[in-house]
mmCIF file of C-alpha atoms in Angstrom:
data_model
loop_
_atom_site.group_PDB
_atom_site.id
_atom_site.type_symbol
_atom_site.label_atom_id
_atom_site.label_comp_id
_atom_site.label_asym_id
_atom_site.label_seq_id
_atom_site.Cartn_x
_atom_site.Cartn_y
_atom_site.Cartn_z
ATOM 1 C CA MET A 1 89.490 138.651 218.009
ATOM 2 C CA SER A 2 90.548 137.774 214.510
ATOM 3 C CA LYS A 3 93.172 139.629 212.506
ATOM 4 C CA SER A 4 90.521 141.094 210.243
ATOM 5 C CA GLU A 5 88.707 142.632 213.244
ATOM 6 C CA ASN A 6 91.631 144.371 214.902
ATOM 7 C CA LYS A 7 93.557 145.517 211.851
ATOM 8 C CA ILE A 8 93.109 145.816 208.134
ATOM 9 C CA ALA A 9 94.194 142.565 206.520
ATOM 10 C CA SER A 10 96.872 142.651 203.842
ATOM 11 C CA TYR A 11 96.440 140.785 200.558
ATOM 12 C CA ALA A 12 98.652 139.149 197.959
ATOM 13 C CA ILE A 13 98.101 137.335 194.680
ATOM 14 C CA ILE A 14 100.730 134.734 193.779
ATOM 15 C CA GLY A 15 100.662 134.104 190.051
ATOM 16 C CA PHE A 16 100.103 136.807 187.457
ATOM 17 C CA GLY A 17 98.693 134.949 184.481
ATOM 18 C CA ASN A 18 95.139 135.484 183.227
ATOM 19 C CA VAL A 19 93.550 134.491 186.541
ATOM 20 C CA GLY A 20 95.990 136.463 188.695
ATOM 21 C CA GLN A 21 95.460 139.556 186.564
ATOM 22 C CA ALA A 22 91.673 139.120 186.695
ATOM 23 C CA LEU A 23 91.861 139.017 190.503
ATOM 24 C CA ALA A 24 94.147 142.080 190.498
ATOM 25 C CA ARG A 25 91.566 143.964 188.426
ATOM 26 C CA ALA A 26 88.880 143.090 190.994
ATOM 27 C CA PHE A 27 91.035 144.741 193.690
ATOM 28 C CA ALA A 28 91.819 147.718 191.447
ATOM 29 C CA ARG A 29 88.113 148.359 190.769
ATOM 30 C CA LYS A 30 87.571 148.787 194.514
ATOM 31 C CA GLY A 31 90.778 150.761 195.091
ATOM 32 C CA LEU A 32 92.123 148.031 197.398
ATOM 33 C CA GLU A 33 95.859 147.469 197.659
ATOM 34 C CA VAL A 34 97.177 144.012 196.819
ATOM 35 C CA SER A 35 100.709 142.697 196.336
ATOM 36 C CA VAL A 36 101.349 140.574 193.261
ATOM 37 C CA ALA A 37 104.228 138.155 192.833
ATOM 38 C CA THR A 38 105.462 135.256 190.752
ATOM 39 C CA THR A 39 108.591 133.159 190.957
ATOM 40 C CA ARG A 40 110.148 135.738 188.604
ATOM 41 C CA GLU A 41 111.601 139.125 189.491
ATOM 42 C CA PRO A 42 108.940 141.824 189.954
ATOM 43 C CA GLU A 43 110.490 143.970 187.225
ATOM 44 C CA SER A 44 109.357 141.406 184.645
ATOM 45 C CA PHE A 45 105.656 142.125 185.264
ATOM 46 C CA ALA A 46 105.765 145.630 186.791
ATOM 47 C CA SER A 47 104.406 147.323 183.658
ATOM 48 C CA ALA A 48 101.463 144.882 183.465
ATOM 49 C CA ALA A 49 100.685 145.587 187.149
ATOM 50 C CA ALA A 50 100.928 149.359 186.601
ATOM 51 C CA ALA A 51 98.527 149.081 183.665
ATOM 52 C CA ILE A 52 95.892 147.580 185.976
ATOM 53 C CA GLY A 53 96.139 150.334 188.576
ATOM 54 C CA PRO A 54 98.162 152.084 191.281
ATOM 55 C CA THR A 55 96.973 149.751 194.075
ATOM 56 C CA ILE A 56 98.558 146.690 192.396
ATOM 57 C CA ILE A 57 102.038 146.401 193.927
ATOM 58 C CA PRO A 58 104.635 144.085 192.301
ATOM 59 C CA LYS A 59 106.830 142.348 194.879
ATOM 60 C CA LYS A 60 109.295 139.530 195.222
ATOM 61 C CA LEU A 61 107.672 136.263 196.309
ATOM 62 C CA ALA A 62 109.428 136.380 199.712
ATOM 63 C CA GLU A 63 107.885 139.812 200.387
ATOM 64 C CA ALA A 64 104.407 139.058 199.028
ATOM 65 C CA VAL A 65 103.911 136.008 201.256
ATOM 66 C CA LYS A 66 104.056 138.260 204.319
ATOM 67 C CA ALA A 67 100.421 139.172 203.561
ATOM 68 C CA ASP A 68 97.607 137.864 205.786
ATOM 69 C CA ILE A 69 95.439 136.586 202.933
ATOM 70 C CA ILE A 70 97.058 135.022 199.885
ATOM 71 C CA PHE A 71 95.437 134.054 196.585
ATOM 72 C CA LEU A 72 97.204 131.059 195.081
ATOM 73 C CA ALA A 73 96.670 131.659 191.353
ATOM 74 C CA VAL A 74 99.403 129.440 189.910
ATOM 75 C CA ARG A 75 99.270 126.161 188.000
ATOM 76 C CA PHE A 76 98.392 123.314 190.365
ATOM 77 C CA GLY A 77 101.810 121.710 189.840
ATOM 78 C CA SER A 78 103.561 124.898 191.018
ATOM 79 C CA HIS A 79 101.925 125.086 194.443
ATOM 80 C CA PRO A 80 104.749 123.202 196.268
ATOM 81 C CA ASP A 81 107.269 125.804 195.029
ATOM 82 C CA VAL A 82 105.162 128.617 196.498
ATOM 83 C CA ALA A 83 104.665 126.683 199.745
ATOM 84 C CA LYS A 84 108.450 126.546 200.218
ATOM 85 C CA ALA A 85 108.573 130.348 200.467
ATOM 86 C CA LEU A 86 107.747 130.090 204.196
ATOM 87 C CA PRO A 87 108.580 127.426 206.797
ATOM 88 C CA SER A 88 105.127 127.895 208.364
ATOM 89 C CA TRP A 89 101.934 129.528 207.118
ATOM 90 C CA GLN A 90 100.539 129.903 210.628
ATOM 91 C CA GLY A 91 98.102 132.818 210.912
ATOM 92 C CA LYS A 92 97.598 133.076 207.148
ATOM 93 C CA THR A 93 94.617 132.246 204.965
ATOM 94 C CA ILE A 94 95.369 130.768 201.550
ATOM 95 C CA ILE A 95 92.718 130.950 198.826
ATOM 96 C CA ASP A 96 93.283 128.024 196.495
ATOM 97 C CA VAL A 97 92.406 129.226 192.980
ATOM 98 C CA THR A 98 94.218 126.309 191.285
ATOM 99 C CA ASN A 99 92.562 123.628 189.168
ATOM 100 C CA ALA A 100 94.047 120.126 189.076
ATOM 101 C CA TYR A 101 92.505 119.168 185.741
ATOM 102 C CA GLY A 102 94.639 116.467 184.105
ATOM 103 C CA VAL A 103 96.247 115.416 187.401
ATOM 104 C CA PRO A 104 95.479 111.706 187.954
ATOM 105 C CA PRO A 105 93.415 111.048 191.131
ATOM 106 C CA GLU A 106 96.079 108.596 192.332
ATOM 107 C CA GLU A 107 98.636 111.419 192.286
ATOM 108 C CA LEU A 108 96.314 113.238 194.682
ATOM 109 C CA GLY A 109 96.099 110.168 196.897
ATOM 110 C CA GLY A 110 92.373 110.001 196.164
ATOM 111 C CA GLN A 111 91.886 113.306 198.007
ATOM 112 C CA PRO A 112 90.328 116.561 196.801
ATOM 113 C CA SER A 113 93.074 118.670 195.223
ATOM 114 C CA SER A 114 92.590 121.388 197.866
ATOM 115 C CA ARG A 115 93.453 118.916 200.617
ATOM 116 C CA VAL A 116 96.759 118.271 198.845
ATOM 117 C CA VAL A 117 97.381 122.020 198.618
ATOM 118 C CA ALA A 118 96.424 122.510 202.287
ATOM 119 C CA GLN A 119 98.975 119.887 203.348
ATOM 120 C CA ALA A 120 101.728 121.798 201.516
ATOM 121 C CA PHE A 121 100.885 125.084 203.285
ATOM 122 C CA THR A 122 101.678 123.886 206.798
ATOM 123 C CA GLY A 123 99.796 125.744 209.519
ATOM 124 C CA GLY A 124 97.727 127.882 207.120
ATOM 125 C CA LYS A 125 93.956 127.945 206.765
ATOM 126 C CA LEU A 126 92.814 127.039 203.269
ATOM 127 C CA VAL A 127 89.734 128.164 201.373
ATOM 128 C CA LYS A 128 88.925 126.839 197.897
ATOM 129 C CA GLY A 129 87.482 129.698 195.911
ATOM 130 C CA PHE A 130 87.382 131.951 192.841
ATOM 131 C CA ASN A 131 88.515 129.001 190.689
ATOM 132 C CA HIS A 132 85.228 127.923 189.133
ATOM 133 C CA LEU A 133 85.003 130.895 186.761
ATOM 134 C CA ALA A 134 87.003 131.079 183.553
ATOM 135 C CA ALA A 135 89.552 133.913 183.678
ATOM 136 C CA ALA A 136 87.656 135.959 181.067
ATOM 137 C CA VAL A 137 84.499 135.826 183.230
ATOM 138 C CA LEU A 138 86.336 136.470 186.505
ATOM 139 C CA ASP A 139 87.839 139.506 184.780
ATOM 140 C CA GLN A 140 84.444 141.180 184.352
ATOM 141 C CA ASP A 141 82.899 143.597 186.836
ATOM 142 C CA PRO A 142 80.873 141.351 189.216
ATOM 143 C CA PRO A 143 77.660 143.437 189.301
ATOM 144 C CA VAL A 144 75.506 142.170 186.408
ATOM 145 C CA HIS A 145 71.968 143.311 185.477
ATOM 146 C CA GLY A 146 71.244 144.406 189.038
ATOM 147 C CA GLY A 147 72.648 141.195 190.547
ATOM 148 C CA LYS A 148 76.126 140.033 191.543
ATOM 149 C CA ARG A 149 78.292 137.277 190.104
ATOM 150 C CA VAL A 150 78.528 134.248 192.405
ATOM 151 C CA VAL A 151 81.795 132.851 193.728
ATOM 152 C CA PHE A 152 81.775 129.503 195.507
ATOM 153 C CA LEU A 153 83.871 128.974 198.651
ATOM 154 C CA ALA A 154 84.704 125.725 200.445
ATOM 155 C CA SER A 155 86.816 125.232 203.551
ATOM 156 C CA ASP A 156 87.273 122.934 206.514
ATOM 157 C CA ASP A 157 87.717 126.099 208.627
ATOM 158 C CA ASP A 158 84.449 128.012 209.124
ATOM 159 C CA GLY A 159 86.241 131.121 210.347
ATOM 160 C CA ALA A 160 88.417 131.262 207.240
ATOM 161 C CA ALA A 161 85.396 130.728 204.976
ATOM 162 C CA THR A 162 83.601 133.626 206.692
ATOM 163 C CA GLU A 163 86.686 135.840 206.369
ATOM 164 C CA ILE A 164 86.988 135.176 202.619
ATOM 165 C CA SER A 165 83.237 135.507 202.175
ATOM 166 C CA ALA A 166 83.506 139.068 203.532
ATOM 167 C CA LEU A 167 86.421 139.779 201.173
ATOM 168 C CA ALA A 168 84.439 138.440 198.199
ATOM 169 C CA GLU A 169 81.592 140.799 199.106
ATOM 170 C CA ASN A 170 84.037 143.723 199.377
ATOM 171 C CA LEU A 171 85.225 142.880 195.859
ATOM 172 C CA GLY A 172 81.638 143.012 194.595
ATOM 173 C CA PHE A 173 80.897 139.283 194.334
ATOM 174 C CA SER A 174 78.122 137.249 195.923
ATOM 175 C CA PRO A 175 79.786 134.409 197.875
ATOM 176 C CA ILE A 176 78.110 131.051 198.465
ATOM 177 C CA LYS A 177 79.686 128.734 201.033
ATOM 178 C CA LEU A 178 79.637 125.067 200.045
ATOM 179 C CA GLY A 179 80.888 123.544 203.310
ATOM 180 C CA GLY A 180 83.997 121.406 203.712
ATOM 181 C CA LEU A 181 86.598 120.500 201.088
ATOM 182 C CA SER A 182 85.502 116.855 200.896
ATOM 183 C CA GLU A 183 81.789 117.658 200.637
ATOM 184 C CA GLY A 184 80.704 120.782 198.766
ATOM 185 C CA GLY A 185 84.301 121.471 197.830
ATOM 186 C CA LEU A 186 84.236 118.575 195.386
ATOM 187 C CA LEU A 187 81.693 120.513 193.311
ATOM 188 C CA VAL A 188 84.383 123.069 192.437
ATOM 189 C CA GLN A 189 87.408 120.798 192.063
ATOM 190 C CA ALA A 190 88.934 119.168 189.047
ATOM 191 C CA ARG A 191 90.935 115.962 188.987
ATOM 192 C CA GLY A 192 91.847 113.547 186.259
ATOM 193 C CA ASN A 193 89.709 114.318 183.228
ATOM 194 C CA SER A 194 86.668 115.472 185.171
ATOM 195 C CA TRP A 195 85.491 118.882 186.343
ATOM 196 C CA GLY A 196 83.365 119.473 189.437
ATOM 197 C CA GLN A 197 79.676 120.076 188.666
ATOM 198 C CA LEU A 198 79.815 123.798 189.493
ATOM 199 C CA ILE A 199 82.977 124.625 187.557
ATOM 200 C CA PHE A 200 82.336 127.114 184.723
ATOM 201 C CA LYS A 201 78.776 127.775 185.989
ATOM 202 C CA ASP A 202 78.436 131.565 185.703
ATOM 203 C CA LEU A 203 75.623 132.362 188.123
ATOM 204 C CA ILE A 204 74.204 135.744 189.095
ATOM 205 C CA ARG A 205 72.476 136.223 192.441
ATOM 206 C CA PHE A 206 69.685 138.763 192.885
ATOM 207 C CA ASN A 207 69.011 139.765 196.479
#
C-alpha cells in the first residue's frame, strides 16, 4: 500500500518565485494545504504566502522537506543546495519543475537534466512535471473553455508518475504521462540553448 493510499500525503513547494507562487495558487484554489520554503527565513516571504491564501504555510527549508511530495521550483543551479537538506530522500517524491536552459549539455554529462537532479536527491523518486508552462500560464485557473490545461509528466518510476498524475488532477489539470526521463521526458527538458519540443505548448484537453 502506498503512502497516498493509507494516509493523506503532505506537500511542499521549494522555491517561491513566479513558478513557486503559481503552484501555491493552484493549491489555494482547491483549499489544499502546502508548505512553502526557500533558502531564506520564512518571515521574508510570509506576507506573500498569506496573500495567496490560508492554506499556504511558510516554513524553514528543514521543516518543509519533511513533506511526502515536494515540488522543486528553484533555479536549476540551486537544486544541489536543496538536496543537501536531507541525507536521504527515501520515501519521498520530488517533482522537478526546473529548466536547465543555458546549461551546457557537457555539464549535464550528456544526460537529461532530470537525471542529474534525480542523482542529487538520493533515494527519492523523481517526476519531471509542471515545468513546460510559463509561470504566467501556470498561474491561471486550469479549467479553460470547458476543458482542462495539460501538464506533462515524465518519470522512470511508474508508481510515482501515477501518484503525481492524481495530484495534478486534484489541482484541476489534465495530466499526460510521457514515459521515462530519457524518452518522453526529453520533450519537456531544456539544455544548452535548446528547449524540448513540448515546452511552452499550452494545450487544453477536452474529455
